[in-house]
Tab-separated table of C-alpha atoms in Angstrom:
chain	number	residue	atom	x	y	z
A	1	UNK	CA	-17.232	-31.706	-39.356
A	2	UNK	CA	-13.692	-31.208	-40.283
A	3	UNK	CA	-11.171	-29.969	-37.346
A	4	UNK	CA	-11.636	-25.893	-38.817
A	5	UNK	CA	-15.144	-26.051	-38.786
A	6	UNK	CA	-15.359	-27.299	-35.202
A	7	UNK	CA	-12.675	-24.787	-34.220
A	8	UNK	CA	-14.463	-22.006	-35.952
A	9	UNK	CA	-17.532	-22.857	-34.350
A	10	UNK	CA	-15.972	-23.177	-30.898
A	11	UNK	CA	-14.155	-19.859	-31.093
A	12	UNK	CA	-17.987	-18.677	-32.481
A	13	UNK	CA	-19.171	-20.014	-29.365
A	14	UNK	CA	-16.701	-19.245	-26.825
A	15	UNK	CA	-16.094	-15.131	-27.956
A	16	UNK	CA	-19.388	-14.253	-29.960
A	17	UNK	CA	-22.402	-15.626	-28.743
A	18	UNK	CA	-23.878	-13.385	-25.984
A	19	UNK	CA	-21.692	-10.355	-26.282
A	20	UNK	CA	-25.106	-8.093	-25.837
A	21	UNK	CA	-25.843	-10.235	-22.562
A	22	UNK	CA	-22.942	-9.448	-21.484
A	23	UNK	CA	-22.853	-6.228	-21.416
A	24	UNK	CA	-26.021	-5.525	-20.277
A	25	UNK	CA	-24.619	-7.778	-17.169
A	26	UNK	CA	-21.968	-5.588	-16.599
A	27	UNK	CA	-23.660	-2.763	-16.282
A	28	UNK	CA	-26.484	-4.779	-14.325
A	29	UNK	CA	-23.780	-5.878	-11.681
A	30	UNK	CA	-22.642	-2.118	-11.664
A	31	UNK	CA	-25.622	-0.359	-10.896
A	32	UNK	CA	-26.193	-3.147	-8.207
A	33	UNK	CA	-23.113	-2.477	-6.719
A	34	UNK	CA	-23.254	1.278	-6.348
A	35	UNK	CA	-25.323	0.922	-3.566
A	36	UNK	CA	-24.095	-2.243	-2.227
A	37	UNK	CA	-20.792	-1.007	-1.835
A	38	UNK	CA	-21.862	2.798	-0.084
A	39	UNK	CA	-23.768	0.827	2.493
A	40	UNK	CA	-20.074	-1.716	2.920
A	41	UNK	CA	-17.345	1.180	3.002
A	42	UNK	CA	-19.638	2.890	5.742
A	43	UNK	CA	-20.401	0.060	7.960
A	44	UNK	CA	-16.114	-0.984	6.867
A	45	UNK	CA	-15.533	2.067	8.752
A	46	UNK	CA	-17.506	1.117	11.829
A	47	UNK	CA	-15.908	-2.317	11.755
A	48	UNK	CA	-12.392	-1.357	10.933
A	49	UNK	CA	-11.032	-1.360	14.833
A	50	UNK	CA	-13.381	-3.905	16.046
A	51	UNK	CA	-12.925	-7.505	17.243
A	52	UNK	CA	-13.837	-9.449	16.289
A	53	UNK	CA	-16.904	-10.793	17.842
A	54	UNK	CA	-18.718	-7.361	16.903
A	55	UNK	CA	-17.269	-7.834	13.412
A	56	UNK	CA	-19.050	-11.993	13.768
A	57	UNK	CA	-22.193	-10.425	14.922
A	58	UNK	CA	-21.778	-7.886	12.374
A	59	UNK	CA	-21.641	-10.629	9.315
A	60	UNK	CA	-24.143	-13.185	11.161
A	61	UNK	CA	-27.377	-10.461	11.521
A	62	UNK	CA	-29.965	-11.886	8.591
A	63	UNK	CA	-29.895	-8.175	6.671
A	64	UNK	CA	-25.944	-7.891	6.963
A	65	UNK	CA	-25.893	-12.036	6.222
A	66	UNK	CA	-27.996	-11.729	3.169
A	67	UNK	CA	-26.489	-8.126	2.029
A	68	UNK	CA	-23.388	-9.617	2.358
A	69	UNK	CA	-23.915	-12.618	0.387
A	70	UNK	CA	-25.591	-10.661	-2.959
A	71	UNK	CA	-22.606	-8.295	-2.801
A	72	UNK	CA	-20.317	-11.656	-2.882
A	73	UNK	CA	-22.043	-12.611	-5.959
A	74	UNK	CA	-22.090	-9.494	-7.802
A	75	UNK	CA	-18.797	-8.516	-7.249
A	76	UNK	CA	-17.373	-11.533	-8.225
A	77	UNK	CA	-19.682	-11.894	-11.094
A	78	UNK	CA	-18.734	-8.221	-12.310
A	79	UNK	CA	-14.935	-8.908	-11.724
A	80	UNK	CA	-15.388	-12.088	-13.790
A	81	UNK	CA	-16.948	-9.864	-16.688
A	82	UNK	CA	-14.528	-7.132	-16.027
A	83	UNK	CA	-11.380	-9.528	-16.385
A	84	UNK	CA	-12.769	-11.230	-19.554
A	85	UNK	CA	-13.478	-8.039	-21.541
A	86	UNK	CA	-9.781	-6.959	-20.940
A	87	UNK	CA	-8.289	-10.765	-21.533
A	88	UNK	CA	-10.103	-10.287	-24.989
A	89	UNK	CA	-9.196	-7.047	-25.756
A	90	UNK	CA	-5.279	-8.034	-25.317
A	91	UNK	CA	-4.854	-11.547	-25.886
A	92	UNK	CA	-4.961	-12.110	-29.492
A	93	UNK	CA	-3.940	-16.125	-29.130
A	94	UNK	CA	-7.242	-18.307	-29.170
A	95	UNK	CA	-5.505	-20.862	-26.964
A	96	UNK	CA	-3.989	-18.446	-24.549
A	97	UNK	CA	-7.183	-16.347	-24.230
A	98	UNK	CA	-9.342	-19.202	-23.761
A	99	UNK	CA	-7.307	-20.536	-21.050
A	100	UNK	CA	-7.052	-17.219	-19.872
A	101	UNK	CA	-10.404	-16.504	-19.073
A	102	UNK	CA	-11.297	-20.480	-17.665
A	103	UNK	CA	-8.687	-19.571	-15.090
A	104	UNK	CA	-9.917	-16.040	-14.461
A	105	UNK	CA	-13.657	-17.796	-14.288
A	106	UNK	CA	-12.308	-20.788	-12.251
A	107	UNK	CA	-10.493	-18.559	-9.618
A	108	UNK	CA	-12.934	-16.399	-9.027
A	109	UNK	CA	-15.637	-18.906	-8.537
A	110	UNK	CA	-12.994	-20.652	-5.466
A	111	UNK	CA	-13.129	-17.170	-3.847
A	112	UNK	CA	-16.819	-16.661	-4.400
A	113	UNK	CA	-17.281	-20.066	-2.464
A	114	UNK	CA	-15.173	-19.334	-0.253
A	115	UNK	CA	-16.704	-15.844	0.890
A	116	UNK	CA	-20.290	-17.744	0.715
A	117	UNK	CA	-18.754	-20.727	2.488
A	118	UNK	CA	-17.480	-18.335	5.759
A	119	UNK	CA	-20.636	-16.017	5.397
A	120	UNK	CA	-22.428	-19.727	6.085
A	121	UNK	CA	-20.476	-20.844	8.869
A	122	UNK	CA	-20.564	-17.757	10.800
A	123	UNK	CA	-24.324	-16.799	10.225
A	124	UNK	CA	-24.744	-20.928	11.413
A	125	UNK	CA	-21.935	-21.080	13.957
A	126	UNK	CA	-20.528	-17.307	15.026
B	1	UNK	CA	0.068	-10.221	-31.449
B	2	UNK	CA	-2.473	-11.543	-34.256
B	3	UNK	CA	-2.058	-14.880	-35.199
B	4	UNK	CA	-1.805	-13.920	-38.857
B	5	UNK	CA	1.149	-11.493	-37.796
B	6	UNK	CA	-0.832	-8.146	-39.230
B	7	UNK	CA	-0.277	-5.100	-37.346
B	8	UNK	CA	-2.670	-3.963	-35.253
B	9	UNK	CA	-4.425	-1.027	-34.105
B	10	UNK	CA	-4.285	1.310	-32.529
B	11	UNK	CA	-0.962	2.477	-32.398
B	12	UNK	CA	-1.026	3.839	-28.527
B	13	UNK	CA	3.083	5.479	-29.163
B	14	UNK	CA	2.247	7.491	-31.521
B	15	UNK	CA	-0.308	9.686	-29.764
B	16	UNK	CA	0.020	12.023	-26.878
B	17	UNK	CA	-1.948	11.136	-23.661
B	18	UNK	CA	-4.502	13.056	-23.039
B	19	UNK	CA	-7.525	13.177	-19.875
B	20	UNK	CA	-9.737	10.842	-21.516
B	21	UNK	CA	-7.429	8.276	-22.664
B	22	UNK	CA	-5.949	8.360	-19.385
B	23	UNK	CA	-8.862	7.838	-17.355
B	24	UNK	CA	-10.050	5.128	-19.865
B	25	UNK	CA	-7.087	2.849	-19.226
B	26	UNK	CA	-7.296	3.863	-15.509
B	27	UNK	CA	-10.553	2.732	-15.406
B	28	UNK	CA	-9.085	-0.884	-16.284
B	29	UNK	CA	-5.911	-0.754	-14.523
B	30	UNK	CA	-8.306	-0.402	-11.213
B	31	UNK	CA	-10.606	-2.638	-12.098
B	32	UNK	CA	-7.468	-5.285	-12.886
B	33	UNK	CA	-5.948	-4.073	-9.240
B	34	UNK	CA	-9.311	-4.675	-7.153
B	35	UNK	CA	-9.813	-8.443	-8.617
B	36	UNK	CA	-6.779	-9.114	-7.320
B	37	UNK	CA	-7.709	-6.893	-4.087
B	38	UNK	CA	-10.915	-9.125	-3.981
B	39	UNK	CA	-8.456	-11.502	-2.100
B	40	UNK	CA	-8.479	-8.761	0.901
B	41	UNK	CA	-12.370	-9.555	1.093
B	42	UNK	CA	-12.218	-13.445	1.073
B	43	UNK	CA	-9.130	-13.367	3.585
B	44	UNK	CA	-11.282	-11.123	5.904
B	45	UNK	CA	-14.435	-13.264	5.279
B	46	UNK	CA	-12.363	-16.269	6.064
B	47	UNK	CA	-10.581	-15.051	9.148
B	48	UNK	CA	-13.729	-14.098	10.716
B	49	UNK	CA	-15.167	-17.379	10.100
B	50	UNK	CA	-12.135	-19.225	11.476
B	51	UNK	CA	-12.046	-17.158	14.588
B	52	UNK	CA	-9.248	-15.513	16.912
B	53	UNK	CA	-5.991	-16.427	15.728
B	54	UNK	CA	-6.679	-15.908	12.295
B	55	UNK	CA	-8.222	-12.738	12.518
B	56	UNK	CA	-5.239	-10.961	14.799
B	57	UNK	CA	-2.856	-12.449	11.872
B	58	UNK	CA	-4.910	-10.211	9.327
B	59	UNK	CA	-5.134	-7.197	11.829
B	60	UNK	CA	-1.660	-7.281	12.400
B	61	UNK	CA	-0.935	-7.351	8.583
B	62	UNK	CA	-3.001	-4.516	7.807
B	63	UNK	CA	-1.963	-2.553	10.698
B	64	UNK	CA	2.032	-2.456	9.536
B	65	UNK	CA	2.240	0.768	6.904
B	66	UNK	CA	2.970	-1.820	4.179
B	67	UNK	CA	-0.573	-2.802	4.909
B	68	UNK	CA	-2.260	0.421	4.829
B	69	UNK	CA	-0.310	1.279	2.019
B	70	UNK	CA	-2.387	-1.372	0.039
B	71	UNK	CA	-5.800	-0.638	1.574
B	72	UNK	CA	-5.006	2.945	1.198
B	73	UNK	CA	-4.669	2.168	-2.481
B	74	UNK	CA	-7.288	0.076	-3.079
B	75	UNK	CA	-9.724	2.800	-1.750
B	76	UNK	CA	-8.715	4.791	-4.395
B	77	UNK	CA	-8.868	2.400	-7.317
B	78	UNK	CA	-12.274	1.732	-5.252
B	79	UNK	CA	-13.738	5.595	-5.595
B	80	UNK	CA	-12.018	5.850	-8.906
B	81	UNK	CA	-13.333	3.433	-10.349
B	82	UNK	CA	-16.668	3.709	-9.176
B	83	UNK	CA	-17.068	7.502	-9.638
B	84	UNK	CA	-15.640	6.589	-13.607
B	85	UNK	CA	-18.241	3.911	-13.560
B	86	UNK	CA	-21.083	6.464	-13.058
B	87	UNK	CA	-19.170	7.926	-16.553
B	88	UNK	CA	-19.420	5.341	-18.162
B	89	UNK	CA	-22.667	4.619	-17.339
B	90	UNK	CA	-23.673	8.121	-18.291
B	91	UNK	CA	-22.262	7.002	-21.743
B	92	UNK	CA	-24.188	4.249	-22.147
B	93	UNK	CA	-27.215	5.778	-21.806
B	94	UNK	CA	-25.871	8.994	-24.337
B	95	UNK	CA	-25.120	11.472	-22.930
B	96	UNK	CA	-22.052	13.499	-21.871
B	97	UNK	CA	-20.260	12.733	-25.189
B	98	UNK	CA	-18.977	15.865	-26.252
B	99	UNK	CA	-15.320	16.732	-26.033
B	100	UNK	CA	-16.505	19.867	-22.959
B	101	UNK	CA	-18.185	17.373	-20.858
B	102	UNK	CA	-16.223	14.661	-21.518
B	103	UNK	CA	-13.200	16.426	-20.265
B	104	UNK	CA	-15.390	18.333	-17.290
B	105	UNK	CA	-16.394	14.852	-16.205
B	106	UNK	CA	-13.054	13.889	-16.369
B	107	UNK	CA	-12.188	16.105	-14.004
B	108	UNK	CA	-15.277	15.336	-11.382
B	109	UNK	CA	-14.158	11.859	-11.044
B	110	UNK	CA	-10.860	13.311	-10.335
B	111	UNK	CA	-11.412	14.994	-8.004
B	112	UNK	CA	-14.736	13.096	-6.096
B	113	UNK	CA	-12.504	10.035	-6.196
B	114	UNK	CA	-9.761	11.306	-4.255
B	115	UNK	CA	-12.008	13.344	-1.986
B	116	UNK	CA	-13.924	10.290	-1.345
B	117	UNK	CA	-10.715	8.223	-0.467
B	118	UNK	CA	-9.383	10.749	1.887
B	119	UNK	CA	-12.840	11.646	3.566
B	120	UNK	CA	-12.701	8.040	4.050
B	121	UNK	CA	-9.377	7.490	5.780
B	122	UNK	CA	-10.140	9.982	7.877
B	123	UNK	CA	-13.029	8.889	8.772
B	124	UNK	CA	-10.849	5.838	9.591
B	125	UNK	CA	-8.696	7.446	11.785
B	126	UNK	CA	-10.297	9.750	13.757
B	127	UNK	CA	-13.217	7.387	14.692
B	128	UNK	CA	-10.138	4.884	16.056
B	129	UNK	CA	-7.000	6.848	17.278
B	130	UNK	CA	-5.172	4.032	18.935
B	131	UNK	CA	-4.206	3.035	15.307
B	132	UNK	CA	-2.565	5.820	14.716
Protein backbone atom coordinates (compact mmCIF):
# COMPACT_ATOMS: atom_id res chain seq x y z
CA UNK A 1 0.00 0.00 0.00
CA UNK A 2 1.30 3.27 -1.12
CA UNK A 3 1.63 6.19 1.68
CA UNK A 4 -2.19 7.78 0.31
CA UNK A 5 -3.81 4.67 0.55
CA UNK A 6 -2.68 4.01 4.11
CA UNK A 7 -3.46 7.63 4.98
CA UNK A 8 -6.84 7.41 3.41
CA UNK A 9 -7.57 4.40 5.17
CA UNK A 10 -6.36 5.73 8.52
CA UNK A 11 -8.32 8.96 8.28
CA UNK A 12 -11.33 6.19 7.14
CA UNK A 13 -10.63 4.63 10.29
CA UNK A 14 -9.94 7.25 12.70
CA UNK A 15 -13.24 9.80 11.61
CA UNK A 16 -15.74 7.31 9.81
CA UNK A 17 -16.01 4.07 11.18
CA UNK A 18 -18.56 4.04 14.06
CA UNK A 19 -20.10 7.44 13.69
CA UNK A 20 -23.75 5.65 14.37
CA UNK A 21 -22.12 4.07 17.65
CA UNK A 22 -21.30 7.01 18.57
CA UNK A 23 -24.03 8.71 18.69
CA UNK A 24 -26.17 6.38 20.02
CA UNK A 25 -23.39 6.59 23.00
CA UNK A 26 -23.92 10.00 23.45
CA UNK A 27 -27.20 9.97 23.92
CA UNK A 28 -26.79 6.60 26.00
CA UNK A 29 -24.36 8.50 28.46
CA UNK A 30 -27.04 11.37 28.48
CA UNK A 31 -30.02 9.72 29.45
CA UNK A 32 -27.78 7.93 32.12
CA UNK A 33 -26.74 10.99 33.44
CA UNK A 34 -30.04 12.77 33.88
CA UNK A 35 -30.65 10.92 36.77
CA UNK A 36 -27.24 10.45 37.98
CA UNK A 37 -26.63 13.94 38.20
CA UNK A 38 -30.38 15.00 40.08
CA UNK A 39 -29.52 12.47 42.73
CA UNK A 40 -25.45 14.40 42.90
CA UNK A 41 -26.58 18.21 42.87
CA UNK A 42 -29.08 17.21 45.77
CA UNK A 43 -26.92 15.22 47.98
CA UNK A 44 -23.92 18.35 46.62
CA UNK A 45 -26.18 20.46 48.52
CA UNK A 46 -26.21 18.41 51.69
CA UNK A 47 -22.44 18.06 51.46
CA UNK A 48 -21.55 21.54 50.45
CA UNK A 49 -20.69 22.88 54.26
CA UNK A 50 -19.61 19.62 55.57
CA UNK A 51 -16.22 18.25 56.67
CA UNK A 52 -15.04 16.45 55.74
CA UNK A 53 -15.35 13.19 57.44
CA UNK A 54 -19.26 13.31 56.67
CA UNK A 55 -18.28 14.18 53.09
CA UNK A 56 -15.57 10.56 53.48
CA UNK A 57 -18.45 8.69 54.84
CA UNK A 58 -20.55 10.22 52.32
CA UNK A 59 -18.25 8.83 49.21
CA UNK A 60 -17.21 5.46 51.16
CA UNK A 61 -21.17 4.05 51.75
CA UNK A 62 -21.37 0.98 48.95
CA UNK A 63 -24.62 2.83 47.10
CA UNK A 64 -22.87 6.39 47.16
CA UNK A 65 -19.30 4.32 46.35
CA UNK A 66 -20.76 2.53 43.43
CA UNK A 67 -23.17 5.60 42.27
CA UNK A 68 -20.31 7.54 42.39
CA UNK A 69 -18.07 5.49 40.40
CA UNK A 70 -20.75 4.89 37.19
CA UNK A 71 -21.29 8.66 37.22
CA UNK A 72 -17.24 8.94 36.94
CA UNK A 73 -17.42 6.85 33.95
CA UNK A 74 -20.22 8.30 32.17
CA UNK A 75 -19.39 11.65 32.55
CA UNK A 76 -16.11 11.32 31.44
CA UNK A 77 -17.08 9.03 28.70
CA UNK A 78 -19.84 11.65 27.50
CA UNK A 79 -17.31 14.60 27.85
CA UNK A 80 -14.88 12.53 25.76
CA UNK A 81 -17.72 12.18 23.00
CA UNK A 82 -18.83 15.67 23.56
CA UNK A 83 -15.20 17.17 22.98
CA UNK A 84 -14.57 14.98 19.87
CA UNK A 85 -17.77 15.89 17.98
CA UNK A 86 -16.82 19.65 18.38
CA UNK A 87 -12.81 19.00 17.64
CA UNK A 88 -14.29 17.53 14.30
CA UNK A 89 -16.67 19.91 13.54
CA UNK A 90 -13.83 22.81 13.73
CA UNK A 91 -10.61 21.39 13.08
CA UNK A 92 -10.34 20.86 9.47
CA UNK A 93 -6.34 19.74 9.71
CA UNK A 94 -6.11 15.79 9.82
CA UNK A 95 -2.93 16.09 11.88
CA UNK A 96 -4.15 18.72 14.24
CA UNK A 97 -7.55 17.03 14.78
CA UNK A 98 -6.15 13.75 15.33
CA UNK A 99 -3.86 14.95 17.89
CA UNK A 100 -6.54 16.89 19.11
CA UNK A 101 -8.80 14.39 20.12
CA UNK A 102 -5.75 11.67 21.50
CA UNK A 103 -5.11 14.49 23.94
CA UNK A 104 -8.75 15.23 24.70
CA UNK A 105 -9.11 11.13 25.06
CA UNK A 106 -5.75 10.87 26.96
CA UNK A 107 -6.65 13.67 29.52
CA UNK A 108 -9.71 12.68 30.29
CA UNK A 109 -8.88 9.10 30.89
CA UNK A 110 -5.91 10.63 33.78
CA UNK A 111 -8.91 12.34 35.46
CA UNK A 112 -11.23 9.38 35.13
CA UNK A 113 -8.43 7.35 37.03
CA UNK A 114 -7.91 9.63 39.13
CA UNK A 115 -11.64 10.11 40.42
CA UNK A 116 -11.80 6.05 40.42
CA UNK A 117 -8.38 5.95 42.05
CA UNK A 118 -9.66 8.39 45.28
CA UNK A 119 -13.26 6.82 45.15
CA UNK A 120 -10.92 3.44 45.87
CA UNK A 121 -8.86 4.67 48.52
CA UNK A 122 -11.48 6.23 50.50
CA UNK A 123 -14.22 3.44 50.17
CA UNK A 124 -10.81 1.05 51.30
CA UNK A 125 -9.16 3.51 53.68
CA UNK A 126 -11.66 6.67 54.73
CA UNK B 1 -9.53 26.07 7.26
CA UNK B 2 -9.79 23.10 4.58
CA UNK B 3 -6.74 21.74 3.56
CA UNK B 4 -7.61 22.29 -0.09
CA UNK B 5 -8.18 26.10 0.84
CA UNK B 6 -12.13 26.02 -0.42
CA UNK B 7 -14.40 28.11 1.49
CA UNK B 8 -16.48 26.70 3.73
CA UNK B 9 -19.85 26.71 5.04
CA UNK B 10 -21.73 28.07 6.64
CA UNK B 11 -21.07 31.53 6.60
CA UNK B 12 -22.10 32.32 10.49
CA UNK B 13 -21.49 36.67 9.64
CA UNK B 14 -23.75 36.86 7.38
CA UNK B 15 -26.85 35.83 9.32
CA UNK B 16 -28.57 37.41 12.22
CA UNK B 17 -28.65 35.40 15.53
CA UNK B 18 -31.56 34.19 16.33
CA UNK B 19 -33.04 31.77 19.67
CA UNK B 20 -32.21 28.62 18.12
CA UNK B 21 -28.88 29.27 16.80
CA UNK B 22 -28.07 30.73 19.98
CA UNK B 23 -28.99 28.04 22.17
CA UNK B 24 -27.35 25.54 19.69
CA UNK B 25 -23.87 26.98 20.11
CA UNK B 26 -24.68 27.47 23.85
CA UNK B 27 -25.33 24.09 24.12
CA UNK B 28 -21.51 23.50 23.10
CA UNK B 29 -19.96 26.38 24.67
CA UNK B 30 -21.31 24.63 28.12
CA UNK B 31 -20.57 21.48 27.33
CA UNK B 32 -16.75 22.82 26.32
CA UNK B 33 -16.87 24.90 29.89
CA UNK B 34 -17.94 21.78 32.16
CA UNK B 35 -15.01 19.39 30.66
CA UNK B 36 -12.85 21.72 31.76
CA UNK B 37 -15.09 22.17 35.09
CA UNK B 38 -14.76 18.29 35.34
CA UNK B 39 -11.39 19.29 37.03
CA UNK B 40 -13.64 20.78 40.08
CA UNK B 41 -14.89 17.03 40.48
CA UNK B 42 -11.46 15.20 40.38
CA UNK B 43 -9.86 18.01 42.71
CA UNK B 44 -12.78 17.38 45.19
CA UNK B 45 -12.54 13.55 44.72
CA UNK B 46 -8.87 13.86 45.32
CA UNK B 47 -8.89 16.14 48.32
CA UNK B 48 -11.22 13.97 50.09
CA UNK B 49 -9.13 11.05 49.50
CA UNK B 50 -5.95 12.80 50.66
CA UNK B 51 -7.56 14.04 53.80
CA UNK B 52 -7.47 17.38 55.98
CA UNK B 53 -5.10 19.69 54.59
CA UNK B 54 -6.05 19.21 51.22
CA UNK B 55 -9.55 19.48 51.59
CA UNK B 56 -9.49 23.05 53.72
CA UNK B 57 -7.14 24.23 50.63
CA UNK B 58 -10.22 23.48 48.25
CA UNK B 59 -12.82 24.91 50.82
CA UNK B 60 -10.98 27.89 51.18
CA UNK B 61 -10.73 28.32 47.33
CA UNK B 62 -14.25 27.93 46.72
CA UNK B 63 -15.29 29.93 49.58
CA UNK B 64 -13.43 33.38 48.19
CA UNK B 65 -16.22 35.08 45.61
CA UNK B 66 -13.75 34.29 42.80
CA UNK B 67 -14.64 30.77 43.72
CA UNK B 68 -18.27 30.93 43.80
CA UNK B 69 -18.16 32.93 40.89
CA UNK B 70 -17.00 29.72 38.99
CA UNK B 71 -19.28 27.20 40.74
CA UNK B 72 -21.99 29.68 40.38
CA UNK B 73 -21.32 29.42 36.67
CA UNK B 74 -20.85 26.09 36.19
CA UNK B 75 -24.37 25.41 37.71
CA UNK B 76 -25.70 27.17 35.04
CA UNK B 77 -23.84 25.71 32.09
CA UNK B 78 -24.88 22.52 34.34
CA UNK B 79 -28.97 23.19 34.15
CA UNK B 80 -28.47 24.67 30.75
CA UNK B 81 -27.11 22.25 29.35
CA UNK B 82 -28.97 19.56 30.72
CA UNK B 83 -32.46 21.11 30.35
CA UNK B 84 -31.14 21.71 26.29
CA UNK B 85 -30.13 18.12 26.44
CA UNK B 86 -33.73 16.98 27.15
CA UNK B 87 -34.20 19.22 23.58
CA UNK B 88 -32.16 17.63 21.94
CA UNK B 89 -33.13 14.50 22.94
CA UNK B 90 -36.70 15.36 22.11
CA UNK B 91 -35.18 15.87 18.56
CA UNK B 92 -33.78 12.80 18.22
CA UNK B 93 -36.61 10.97 18.77
CA UNK B 94 -38.83 13.65 16.22
CA UNK B 95 -40.53 15.60 17.62
CA UNK B 96 -40.69 19.31 18.54
CA UNK B 97 -39.28 20.34 15.11
CA UNK B 98 -41.39 22.97 14.02
CA UNK B 99 -40.30 26.58 14.04
CA UNK B 100 -43.46 27.26 17.24
CA UNK B 101 -42.06 24.64 19.39
CA UNK B 102 -38.76 24.94 18.57
CA UNK B 103 -38.71 28.49 19.67
CA UNK B 104 -41.32 27.69 22.80
CA UNK B 105 -38.77 25.11 23.88
CA UNK B 106 -36.27 27.50 23.51
CA UNK B 107 -37.65 29.47 25.86
CA UNK B 108 -38.41 26.52 28.64
CA UNK B 109 -34.83 25.75 28.85
CA UNK B 110 -34.40 29.36 29.39
CA UNK B 111 -36.03 29.83 31.78
CA UNK B 112 -35.97 26.08 33.85
CA UNK B 113 -32.21 26.46 33.56
CA UNK B 114 -31.85 29.55 35.36
CA UNK B 115 -34.63 28.73 37.79
CA UNK B 116 -32.93 25.57 38.49
CA UNK B 117 -29.49 27.34 39.14
CA UNK B 118 -30.90 29.85 41.46
CA UNK B 119 -33.34 27.39 43.35
CA UNK B 120 -30.13 25.72 43.76
CA UNK B 121 -27.91 28.38 45.29
CA UNK B 122 -30.35 29.06 47.47
CA UNK B 123 -30.82 26.06 48.51
CA UNK B 124 -27.05 26.44 49.15
CA UNK B 125 -27.26 29.20 51.24
CA UNK B 126 -29.97 29.06 53.34
CA UNK B 127 -29.35 25.39 54.40
CA UNK B 128 -25.58 26.84 55.54
CA UNK B 129 -25.65 30.59 56.61
CA UNK B 130 -22.22 30.82 58.11
CA UNK B 131 -21.04 31.00 54.41
CA UNK B 132 -22.65 33.79 53.78
Amino acid sequence: MNLRGYSQKLRALVFTKGGVAHWWAQRFTAVLLLPLLIWLVVNILYLFSADIQVVSEWIGSPVNAILLTLFTLVLFHHAQLGLQVVIEDYIHTFWLRSFAIVSVKLSLAILCILCLGSIIKIVLLG
Amino acid sequence: MDPRGRPLSPHLQVYKPQLTSVLSILHRITGVVMAFGTFVFVWWLVAVALGGEAYSILQDIFSTWFGRLLLFGWSFALFYHLCNGIRHLFWDIGKGFDLTTAYRSGWIVITSATVLTFVVWICAYTSIGKLL
